[in-house]
Amino acid sequence: MNVQFEIERLRSELHEHNHRYYTLDTPTVSDYDFDQLLKKLEQLESEHPEFFDPNSPSVRVGGEITKNFETVSHRYPMLSLGNTYSTEELQEWIVRVQKLAPDASFVCELKYDGVAIGIRYENGALTRAVTRGDGTQGDDITANVRTIKSIPLQLLPPFPQDFEIRGEIVLPHARFDALNELRESRGLPLFANPRNCASGSLKLQDSADVAKRGLDAYLYYVLPEAVLAPNHSESIALAGKLGFKVPLTDDKFIAKCTSIEAIMSFVEYWDAARKELPFDIDGVVIKVDSYKAQKDLGFTAKSPRWATAFKFKTERIATQLESVTYQVGRTGAITPVAHLKPIWLGGTTVRRASLHNEDQIAALDLHYGDAVFVEKGGEIIPKVVGVDVDQRGDQASTVVFVSNCPECHSPLSRLEGEAQHYCLNESGCEPQISGRIDHFISRKAMDIMGMGSETVALLVKKRLVKTPADLYELSYEDLIQLDGFKEKSVLNILDGVKASKHQPFERVLFAMGIRHVGATVAKKLVRHFKSIEALLAADKETLLAAEEIGEVIADQLIATFLNPERLVELQRLRHHGLQFESEVQEQAVDSPISGKKIVVSGVFESLSRNELKTLIETLGGINVSSISSKTDYVFAGEGMGPAKLKKATNLGVPILNEDEVRSLLSL
Ligand code: IVH
């Protein structure tokens, strides 16, 4: 058997099954049989890395790491759309169109609320997927887009040689809800809406994580050079034959319309029916169908004249304000929350809405019992956007912002020029204490297994912990006496706490919860200062010399390290053996790759790609994902892609094979 032939055969068979399953929804093999074929392909591919293909169906599970997404130019600008909000505005648009293109007929389709993407195929193979960015340049997110199963990696023949298609990547509601549920149970911040989540997912570094998110794609625009048909609606239908998921004119998702009445009835239908869709849409797009008419109409600087979006109104609904409570965050920030008579809005029952701050309450002139208008914007928590004053009773009393902390009763402070009130009782206010510990144990910080916010709240309540350092002094006896705690969970917590002592310095610094010191800033500080001693000794000027550290962060660090309570806490954490020094060994500084930008490509025999990448970082090198003139070396294993090879050669970047890598790194 010719191995290459067999690999190709399996790949095309799997491409076909994927298309049937994810795009056409008419699978012809069982999941089991599909998995068997995939396993066989993966086996052959791992035995024969020389036949590596970035578009193999096996890449759907992801695994490629992109540290920095390369910025690339669009061949044609990625424009936005003009908007219309009423029948009158739409009528005016139609009149303008008909003046320049008297015979124009229209196509209505859904306006998907996701992330715009442009995907290019050369000789039928997916070569590049780029975000809109600023319209002229976007981010190359090819590795992540390859994991979206409804996007073909290989077009079905016959296909144009050079083909670009644009569309929207969306996250279906079911996946969004499941993901947020999981995040809530782990105490992680929630995604505001499916669009934000889709956009965040596409920027994940590990494409295997992207694959797990369950993104989907809908395509709506075929670029001019690959004219498949004389008009848009036929082109889209033909794109379906190439393997894409597209709406067909005989279903209700796309419609040819010749009158404004027909367009408006499509709009009205979807304004009501959108609640039933498994993904978000935020309007309808109306396009001139014929390419010739589109050409006659042309573009303005920002958008095509041949298309417009009819945007749905944000859903707004009236209900009653029952009470107002105040939440205290980890930093002591106070947020007023409106409690409402429960009401159905945008697919969920709304009971609470954010009131933001004192000024917002004053601007609404809010009274208890008011009939209020609530809107669901981009955020998870809906907003109170207005009050129906006519319905207010004579006796209604004004909502007055609290002057004391609702939890610890200390007087609140509001700094000049700021809108937010703060409780300054950092060390005695329970939600602030739990909030800080929640942050300390969270996944991106110390990642303490076996513990969640409920346990933290209980420990704080029972006065067993007040600061993170107290966690390291918890005993078996302390924990086993707690309600509902059994031996197994107690031991899990103690193990988790102990294991966290190995977390690197950058995580410890982030976990300390210093304002403005997020995970990235903590990493930069550790890279620059290497030890807590150096950081404590740094004056403002020295701090400002570190990469990305500005005035605000420098001032905050100085204030934090002058605070005696913070210093005592720090000493206690050191005493318990947490890491306060960078693990990067000194020798790294003089290693031959120190400070060098390196691209790792292909498969290595003596170590995995991840091992190699870790080694590069330990030796002071910098892993980068794509080749540019700034790249110092390409470490090329077996099966490095021809495009990368060509690029590196053209740019004169040294390409080292496995033996050469081993000798450079003295392995
Ligand atoms: S056509 C040349 N069709 O909405 C312009 N866009 O707010 C091609 N969008 O930029 C765009 N659904 O990202 C088109 N059916 C659809 C769409 C759609 C969503 C996005 C697209 C556009 C943005 C404008």
XYZ file of C-alpha atoms and ligand atoms in Angstrom:
691
model
C 0.000 0.000 0.000
C 1.251 3.447 -0.883
C 1.152 5.309 2.458
C 0.842 8.764 0.967
C -2.035 7.599 -1.198
C -3.768 6.011 1.781
C -3.349 9.201 3.863
C -4.808 11.303 1.034
C -7.693 8.861 0.613
C -8.546 8.962 4.314
C -8.317 12.729 4.361
C -10.707 13.210 1.487
C -13.128 10.635 2.894
C -13.091 12.411 6.276
C -13.511 15.852 4.643
C -16.594 14.499 2.931
C -18.038 13.068 6.178
C -17.331 16.299 8.027
C -19.163 18.250 5.360
C -22.152 15.928 5.544
C -22.241 16.015 9.329
C -21.499 19.657 10.202
C -22.743 21.529 7.160
C -25.462 19.463 5.518
C -26.644 17.750 8.693
C -27.046 14.440 6.779
C -24.305 12.090 8.043
C -23.852 8.772 6.244
C -21.603 7.012 8.789
C -21.916 6.432 12.517
C -19.816 8.462 14.973
C -17.980 5.261 15.779
C -17.007 4.593 12.156
C -15.963 8.217 11.763
C -13.724 7.980 14.829
C -12.153 4.783 13.518
C -11.257 6.455 10.226
C -9.873 9.477 12.070
C -7.794 7.282 14.373
C -6.364 5.441 11.390
C -5.431 8.755 9.767
C -3.862 10.106 12.970
C -1.840 6.928 13.324
C -0.483 7.151 9.769
C 0.201 10.877 10.115
C 2.188 10.384 13.285
C 4.234 7.607 11.656
C 4.800 9.746 8.562
C 5.262 13.375 9.531
C 6.729 14.014 6.086
C 3.171 14.041 4.737
C 2.054 16.742 7.161
C -0.819 18.891 5.862
C -2.149 21.846 7.839
C -5.581 21.161 6.331
C -5.834 17.525 7.352
C -9.151 16.694 9.085
C -7.049 15.653 12.093
C -6.199 19.314 12.818
C -9.824 19.917 13.831
C -8.950 18.978 17.396
C -6.388 21.776 17.427
C -3.132 21.865 19.328
C -1.256 24.588 17.475
C -0.149 27.402 19.770
C -0.165 31.013 18.556
C 1.502 33.407 20.995
C 1.144 36.594 18.958
C -1.289 36.816 16.072
C 0.394 38.269 13.025
C -1.158 41.418 11.544
C -1.854 41.019 7.837
C -3.382 43.257 5.185
C -6.699 42.444 3.545
C -6.586 42.174 -0.214
C -9.917 44.023 -0.299
C -10.902 46.179 2.661
C -13.352 44.581 5.078
C -16.072 47.206 5.204
C -18.987 47.668 7.514
C -22.617 48.290 6.590
C -24.789 51.383 6.656
C -27.723 51.102 9.050
C -31.435 51.809 8.772
C -33.796 51.674 11.715
C -37.238 52.436 10.265
C -39.395 51.715 7.216
C -38.933 55.361 6.160
C -35.132 55.138 6.264
C -35.245 51.890 4.348
C -37.550 53.443 1.736
C -35.063 56.318 1.309
C -32.227 53.824 0.805
C -34.234 51.938 -1.840
C -34.969 55.179 -3.708
C -31.249 56.081 -3.684
C -30.337 52.623 -4.982
C -32.970 52.697 -7.734
C -31.770 56.078 -8.941
C -28.319 54.639 -9.714
C -29.434 51.113 -10.576
C -33.052 51.228 -11.783
C -33.425 47.459 -12.301
C -31.935 46.404 -8.973
C -33.663 43.566 -7.153
C -33.016 42.778 -3.499
C -32.009 39.878 -1.306
C -32.704 39.826 2.429
C -30.660 37.737 4.825
C -29.872 37.496 8.540
C -27.409 39.859 10.158
C -25.363 37.459 12.233
C -24.097 38.903 15.513
C -20.634 37.452 15.752
C -17.081 38.086 14.623
C -16.399 38.950 10.977
C -13.858 36.739 9.221
C -12.263 36.583 5.772
C -11.121 33.132 4.639
C -8.870 32.483 1.657
C -8.438 29.245 -0.285
C -5.635 28.593 -2.738
C -5.982 25.572 -4.991
C -8.917 24.554 -2.830
C -6.970 24.477 0.444
C -7.654 26.879 3.307
C -4.565 29.052 3.557
C -5.523 32.011 5.690
C -8.278 33.331 7.963
C -8.115 36.941 9.069
C -10.256 39.054 11.430
C -11.649 42.404 10.303
C -9.272 44.425 12.521
C -9.408 48.041 11.380
C -10.851 47.025 7.994
C -7.495 47.334 6.220
C -5.451 44.992 8.389
C -6.561 42.184 10.676
C -5.136 39.363 12.781
C -4.132 36.082 11.208
C -6.120 33.529 13.252
C -5.849 30.657 10.777
C -4.837 27.999 13.325
C -7.923 28.726 15.417
C -10.347 28.974 12.499
C -9.213 25.570 11.223
C -10.826 24.003 14.306
C -14.336 25.231 13.367
C -15.955 22.177 11.937
C -18.450 23.864 9.614
C -15.628 25.630 7.741
C -14.162 23.366 5.042
C -10.392 22.933 5.132
C -10.528 21.647 1.593
C -13.110 22.827 -0.936
C -15.188 20.254 -2.776
C -14.408 20.189 -6.505
C -14.774 21.883 -8.865
C -13.457 24.973 -7.122
C -11.895 28.289 -8.220
C -8.085 28.414 -7.914
C -8.088 31.527 -5.784
C -11.117 32.031 -3.622
C -11.990 34.281 -0.722
C -15.194 34.221 1.257
C -16.355 36.298 4.194
C -18.764 35.596 6.963
C -19.384 35.631 10.646
C -18.200 33.300 13.367
C -20.844 32.817 16.012
C -21.143 30.917 19.259
C -24.451 29.033 19.535
C -26.518 29.798 22.667
C -26.308 26.248 23.993
C -22.498 26.344 23.999
C -22.461 29.843 25.478
C -24.802 28.900 28.328
C -22.893 25.706 29.104
C -19.582 27.565 29.149
C -20.842 30.316 31.458
C -22.404 27.739 33.776
C -19.092 25.989 34.057
C -17.268 29.269 34.637
C -19.733 30.285 37.315
C -19.229 26.998 39.142
C -15.484 27.620 39.078
C -15.795 31.217 40.227
C -14.454 32.570 36.916
C -15.716 35.825 35.385
C -18.619 35.277 32.985
C -18.730 36.217 29.310
C -21.124 39.101 28.666
C -22.678 37.648 25.505
C -22.015 35.061 22.788
C -20.337 37.657 20.535
C -17.746 38.623 23.168
C -17.190 34.988 23.921
C -16.714 34.102 20.235
C -14.272 36.950 19.860
C -12.329 35.951 22.986
C -12.314 32.312 21.883
C -10.766 33.168 18.517
C -7.871 34.867 20.311
C -7.013 31.902 22.527
C -3.421 30.815 22.126
C -4.053 27.092 22.116
C -6.217 26.048 19.199
C -7.201 22.880 21.118
C -9.050 25.181 23.545
C -10.748 26.919 20.617
C -11.872 23.546 19.258
C -13.634 22.831 22.570
C -15.665 26.049 22.474
C -17.963 24.806 19.659
C -17.912 27.853 17.373
C -19.913 27.882 14.148
C -19.694 29.963 10.949
C -22.131 31.455 8.441
C -20.801 32.819 5.167
C -22.396 35.753 3.382
C -20.028 37.327 0.874
C -17.976 35.891 -1.973
C -15.127 38.148 -3.082
C -15.168 39.588 -6.600
C -12.324 37.656 -8.210
C -13.981 34.321 -7.730
C -17.271 35.155 -9.412
C -19.275 31.966 -9.202
C -22.455 33.414 -10.708
C -23.785 36.764 -11.992
C -25.506 37.563 -8.723
C -25.116 37.291 -4.966
C -27.916 34.830 -4.191
C -26.691 32.253 -6.723
C -23.067 32.704 -5.639
C -24.002 31.993 -2.068
C -25.924 28.882 -3.094
C -22.904 27.718 -5.135
C -20.618 28.363 -2.156
C -22.749 25.711 -0.448
C -21.602 23.234 -3.126
C -17.975 24.063 -2.286
C -18.644 22.897 1.277
C -19.821 25.981 3.177
C -22.820 26.364 5.417
C -25.011 28.870 3.595
C -28.703 29.758 3.549
C -30.682 28.663 0.480
C -33.378 30.697 -1.231
C -35.888 27.900 -0.702
C -35.563 28.128 3.067
C -36.631 31.086 5.164
C -33.142 32.397 5.964
C -32.589 34.237 2.704
C -35.234 35.722 0.418
C -35.382 37.550 -2.895
C -37.652 40.577 -2.471
C -38.953 43.000 -5.057
C -40.948 45.394 -2.851
C -40.445 47.264 0.399
C -43.467 45.386 1.788
C -41.749 42.070 1.142
C -38.525 43.336 2.762
C -40.397 44.631 5.819
C -42.273 41.393 6.256
C -38.919 39.514 6.248
C -37.649 42.005 8.875
C -40.767 41.674 11.028
C -40.780 37.900 10.775
C -37.187 37.672 12.055
C -37.599 40.349 14.706
C -40.115 38.000 16.323
C -38.616 34.644 15.277
C -35.022 35.442 16.282
C -35.774 34.189 19.813
C -36.127 30.708 18.325
C -32.761 30.764 16.559
C -29.899 28.859 18.183
C -27.552 31.886 17.733
C -27.791 35.698 17.951
C -28.761 37.985 15.099
C -29.063 41.745 15.481
C -30.927 42.644 12.311
C -31.462 41.855 8.657
C -29.111 42.729 5.789
C -30.638 43.889 2.507
C -28.398 43.556 -0.541
C -28.721 44.362 -4.226
C -28.616 40.953 -5.884
C -26.951 41.527 -9.251
C -23.177 42.012 -9.269
C -23.468 44.349 -12.219
C -25.815 46.639 -10.251
C -23.520 46.327 -7.211
C -20.637 47.510 -9.356
C -22.660 50.481 -10.638
C -23.507 51.473 -7.077
C -19.994 51.025 -5.682
C -18.784 51.924 -2.209
C -18.516 54.900 0.092
C -15.357 55.137 2.216
C -16.876 52.910 4.897
C -19.535 50.721 3.366
C -21.024 49.414 0.134
C -23.874 51.459 -1.348
C -25.442 48.200 -2.522
C -26.245 46.915 0.962
C -27.717 48.145 4.216
C -28.501 46.659 7.601
C -31.914 46.997 9.198
C -31.077 46.833 12.873
C -33.554 45.413 15.396
C -34.335 47.670 18.317
C -32.746 46.714 21.606
C -35.435 45.034 23.639
C -36.755 47.384 26.311
C -39.412 46.449 28.795
C -41.219 48.060 31.749
C -41.312 46.571 35.239
C -41.370 47.704 38.844
C -38.471 48.643 41.106
C -38.903 46.751 44.366
C -35.733 47.655 46.264
C -32.109 48.707 45.908
C -29.178 46.884 47.491
C -25.455 47.598 47.398
C -22.729 45.113 46.503
C -19.187 45.312 47.818
C -16.430 44.152 45.484
C -12.945 42.818 46.260
C -11.466 46.313 45.977
C -14.181 47.833 48.182
C -16.043 49.363 45.206
C -19.765 49.735 45.914
C -22.267 48.918 43.141
C -25.972 49.697 43.562
C -28.298 46.964 42.272
C -31.977 47.407 41.403
C -34.259 44.531 42.449
C -37.155 44.241 40.036
C -40.455 42.494 39.711
C -39.309 39.466 37.636
C -39.802 39.916 33.910
C -38.979 37.982 30.723
C -36.430 39.846 28.587
C -34.197 38.690 25.749
C -34.530 35.002 26.530
C -34.060 35.132 30.327
C -35.998 36.119 33.439
C -34.610 39.387 34.737
C -34.761 40.045 38.470
C -31.906 42.495 38.950
C -30.363 45.360 37.018
C -27.264 47.452 37.533
C -27.613 51.061 38.609
C -23.837 51.704 38.279
C -23.307 54.528 40.786
C -24.767 57.459 42.719
C -24.813 59.786 39.688
C -26.793 57.281 37.661
C -29.444 57.009 40.389
C -29.636 60.797 40.563
C -29.860 61.136 36.781
C -32.836 58.742 36.738
C -34.355 60.547 39.744
C -35.197 57.072 40.925
C -37.946 56.487 43.524
C -38.871 53.251 45.312
C -41.746 51.473 43.579
C -41.096 53.298 40.286
C -42.169 51.828 36.960
C -38.761 51.467 35.294
C -37.622 50.629 31.760
C -35.040 47.895 31.521
C -32.787 47.157 28.560
C -30.443 44.321 27.831
C -27.413 45.710 26.061
C -24.108 43.977 25.514
C -23.668 43.205 29.220
C -24.921 40.214 31.165
C -26.648 42.370 33.736
C -29.433 44.489 32.248
C -29.594 48.237 32.829
C -32.345 50.514 34.120
C -32.537 53.112 31.346
C -35.526 55.224 32.352
C -38.476 55.822 34.637
C -42.144 56.289 33.770
C -42.720 59.306 36.045
C -46.459 59.429 35.276
C -46.996 56.199 37.148
C -45.284 57.395 40.333
C -47.462 57.697 43.468
C -47.392 60.838 45.606
C -45.901 59.030 48.558
C -42.948 57.501 46.704
C -39.617 58.242 48.356
C -36.388 59.020 46.512
C -33.641 56.410 46.365
C -30.731 57.893 48.327
C -27.275 56.364 47.943
C -26.005 54.739 51.143
C -23.395 56.584 53.171
C -22.101 53.510 55.020
C -20.880 50.142 53.827
C -23.848 47.737 53.760
C -21.602 44.953 55.088
C -19.273 46.466 57.690
C -20.986 49.839 58.206
C -17.844 51.958 57.861
C -18.393 55.328 56.185
C -17.979 55.232 52.398
C -15.587 57.460 50.513
C -15.888 58.910 47.031
C -12.787 60.490 45.563
C -13.087 63.722 43.675
C -13.519 63.149 39.982
C -14.536 59.500 40.476
C -18.053 58.135 40.185
C -17.565 55.098 42.387
C -17.903 54.912 46.188
C -15.434 52.745 48.113
C -15.458 51.081 51.516
C -11.968 51.700 52.889
C -12.152 49.078 55.624
C -9.984 46.698 53.616
C -9.051 44.379 56.429
C -12.351 44.243 58.318
C -14.998 44.080 55.595
C -16.113 40.507 54.916
C -16.876 40.607 51.161
C -13.569 42.365 50.540
C -11.750 39.705 52.537
C -13.497 36.837 50.697
C -13.086 38.649 47.380
C -9.327 38.898 47.852
C -9.044 35.255 48.830
C -11.281 34.209 45.902
C -8.887 36.053 43.648
C -5.845 34.484 45.319
C -7.081 30.924 44.809
C -8.487 31.521 41.310
C -7.323 29.566 38.290
C -5.108 32.254 36.768
C -3.584 33.033 40.167
C -2.586 30.258 42.617
C -5.068 27.789 41.113
C -5.780 26.074 44.435
C -7.629 22.869 43.662
C -10.401 21.603 45.884
C -11.511 25.070 46.946
C -14.196 27.396 45.566
C -15.837 30.653 46.603
C -18.396 28.886 48.812
C -15.632 27.335 50.904
C -13.845 30.687 51.061
C -16.999 32.458 52.264
C -17.454 29.804 54.949
C -13.833 30.003 56.113
C -14.058 33.786 56.340
C -17.345 33.615 58.202
C -15.931 31.143 60.722
C -12.927 33.472 61.079
C -10.545 30.727 60.060
C -8.978 32.893 57.349
C -8.676 36.609 56.904
C -5.773 36.888 54.473
C -4.324 34.475 51.906
C -1.446 33.626 54.258
C -3.992 32.125 56.691
C -4.777 29.455 54.085
C -1.293 28.009 54.630
C -1.955 27.683 58.370
C -5.226 25.754 58.090
C -5.138 22.387 59.828
C -7.100 19.174 59.352
C -8.908 19.873 62.641
C -9.906 23.391 61.499
C -11.577 22.028 58.402
C -13.147 18.746 59.503
C -15.355 20.547 62.033
C -17.028 22.548 59.238
C -20.577 21.604 58.225
C -20.674 19.170 55.332
C -16.892 18.610 55.186
C -15.734 15.014 54.969
C -12.222 13.646 55.202
C -11.809 13.476 51.432
C -12.678 17.123 50.761
C -10.541 18.295 53.690
C -7.535 16.382 52.379
C -8.170 17.760 48.884
C -8.089 21.306 50.183
C -4.940 20.738 52.220
C -3.232 19.107 49.216
C -4.320 21.943 46.933
C -2.963 24.568 49.327
C 0.333 22.718 49.694
C 0.744 22.210 45.946
C 0.200 25.920 45.310
C 3.536 26.660 46.988
C 5.159 25.582 43.725
C 3.350 28.194 41.646
C 5.846 30.537 39.981
C 6.551 34.038 41.286
C 4.527 35.739 38.549
C 1.374 33.959 39.698
C 2.090 34.784 43.344
C 2.515 38.447 42.438
C -0.743 38.439 40.461
C -2.520 36.565 43.273
C -1.547 39.272 45.764
C -4.276 41.377 44.161
C -2.400 44.665 43.818
C -4.614 47.110 41.931
C -3.569 47.426 38.249
C -1.284 44.366 38.508
C -3.062 41.855 36.281
C -1.534 38.600 35.058
C 0.349 40.283 32.202
C 1.800 43.110 34.284
C 2.874 40.581 36.930
C 4.690 38.589 34.250
C 6.483 41.696 32.960
C 7.507 42.738 36.476
C 8.894 39.295 37.245
C 10.753 39.134 33.967
C 12.350 42.490 34.686
C 13.025 42.347 38.437
C 13.375 38.568 38.917
C 12.985 38.677 42.728
C 10.782 40.319 45.332
C 13.885 41.925 46.886
C 14.628 43.763 43.649
C 11.001 44.794 43.299
C 10.785 46.067 46.883
C 14.006 48.004 46.453
C 12.926 49.677 43.201
C 12.175 53.392 43.269
C 9.754 54.981 40.824
C 12.357 55.587 38.160
C 13.552 51.994 38.300
C 9.972 50.749 38.072
C 9.246 52.936 35.062
C 12.235 51.438 33.264
C 10.453 48.051 33.106
C 8.534 47.193 29.969
C 4.907 48.413 29.994
C 5.091 49.867 33.516
C 3.687 53.399 33.595
C 3.063 56.037 36.265
C -0.182 54.562 37.587
C 1.229 51.080 38.144
C 4.504 52.404 39.564
C 2.675 54.620 42.086
C 0.391 51.770 43.081
C 3.323 49.399 43.639
C 5.140 51.943 45.789
C 2.020 52.609 47.867
C 1.387 48.867 48.291
C 4.910 48.097 49.431
C 4.829 50.958 51.925
C 1.697 49.545 53.553
C 2.776 47.698 56.753
C -0.160 45.238 56.567
C 0.832 44.288 53.029
C 4.452 43.809 54.099
C 3.512 41.563 57.009
C 1.334 39.483 54.667
C 4.191 39.225 52.194
C 6.615 38.044 54.874
C 4.116 35.434 56.033
C 3.683 34.109 52.490
C 7.469 33.896 52.119
C 7.707 32.119 55.419
C 5.262 29.506 54.117
C 7.539 28.808 51.180
C 5.771 30.516 48.258
C 7.910 31.456 45.267
C 9.228 35.004 45.311
C 11.990 34.540 42.796
C 11.861 33.969 39.076
C 12.584 30.397 38.055
C 14.498 31.393 34.936
C 18.036 30.366 35.661
C 20.864 32.842 35.459
C 22.643 30.803 32.809
C 19.769 31.664 30.512
C 21.170 35.131 30.153
C 24.287 33.898 28.387
C 22.688 31.092 26.435
C 23.160 31.285 22.660
C 19.448 31.893 22.173
C 18.954 34.429 24.951
C 16.662 37.199 23.680
C 16.340 35.506 20.270
C 12.978 35.168 18.542
C 12.379 31.575 17.498
C 9.681 29.854 15.454
C 9.249 26.128 16.099
C 7.722 24.201 13.222
C 7.183 20.549 12.345
C 7.752 17.471 14.470
C 10.913 16.605 16.446
C 12.080 13.139 17.237
C 13.837 13.620 20.550
C 11.353 15.932 22.236
C 7.806 17.217 21.807
C 7.086 20.697 20.511
C 5.868 21.788 23.923
C 9.031 20.495 25.595
C 11.115 22.335 23.044
C 9.169 25.553 23.552
C 9.560 25.361 27.334
C 13.268 24.740 26.881
C 13.548 27.802 24.645
C 11.895 29.952 27.313
C 14.090 28.526 30.059
C 17.144 29.410 28.018
C 15.914 32.972 27.603
C 14.658 32.642 24.021
C 11.291 33.988 22.876
C 8.793 31.712 21.123
C 6.989 33.420 18.273
C 4.323 31.855 16.110
C 4.938 33.292 12.700
C 7.992 34.046 10.639
C 8.903 37.668 9.961
C 12.070 39.609 9.235
C 12.515 39.895 13.018
C 12.724 36.120 13.501
C 16.222 34.958 14.519
C 15.830 31.212 13.953
C 13.384 28.682 12.637
C 13.705 25.332 14.433
C 12.443 23.023 11.733
C 11.376 19.503 12.577
C 10.029 16.958 10.133
C 7.165 18.050 7.929
C 7.525 21.797 8.267
C 4.977 23.384 5.884
C 6.241 24.541 2.469
C 4.817 28.058 2.950
C 6.840 28.573 6.122
C 9.929 27.162 4.500
C 9.592 29.532 1.576
C 8.982 32.543 3.785
C 11.989 31.814 6.017
C 14.222 31.272 2.980
C 13.037 34.485 1.327
C 13.663 36.497 4.479
C 17.057 34.857 5.020
C 16.087 33.519 8.470
C 18.429 30.656 9.492
C 16.578 27.313 9.416
C 17.979 24.711 11.819
C 17.150 21.025 11.607
C 16.869 18.813 14.686
C 20.591 17.981 14.855
C 21.546 21.617 14.485
C 19.027 22.624 17.177
C 20.485 20.016 19.519
C 23.988 21.239 18.976
C 22.996 24.919 19.370
C 21.282 24.147 22.646
C 24.015 21.695 23.710
C 21.515 18.845 24.136
S -22.363 41.781 4.051
C -18.955 44.524 1.975
N -24.013 40.207 5.250
O -22.226 43.034 10.007
C -19.793 44.285 3.178
N -22.508 41.420 6.617
O -22.354 45.778 10.947
C -20.129 42.867 3.353
N -22.696 40.920 9.020
O -19.334 44.113 8.345
C -20.951 42.627 4.552
N -24.313 39.457 8.848
O -19.376 41.772 9.694
C -23.022 41.080 5.421
N -25.544 38.717 6.148
C -24.556 39.587 6.320
C -24.029 39.897 7.599
C -23.005 40.826 7.693
C -23.497 40.080 9.682
C -21.699 41.777 9.685
C -20.475 42.052 8.870
C -20.552 43.534 8.594
C -21.228 44.005 9.839
C -21.787 45.391 9.731
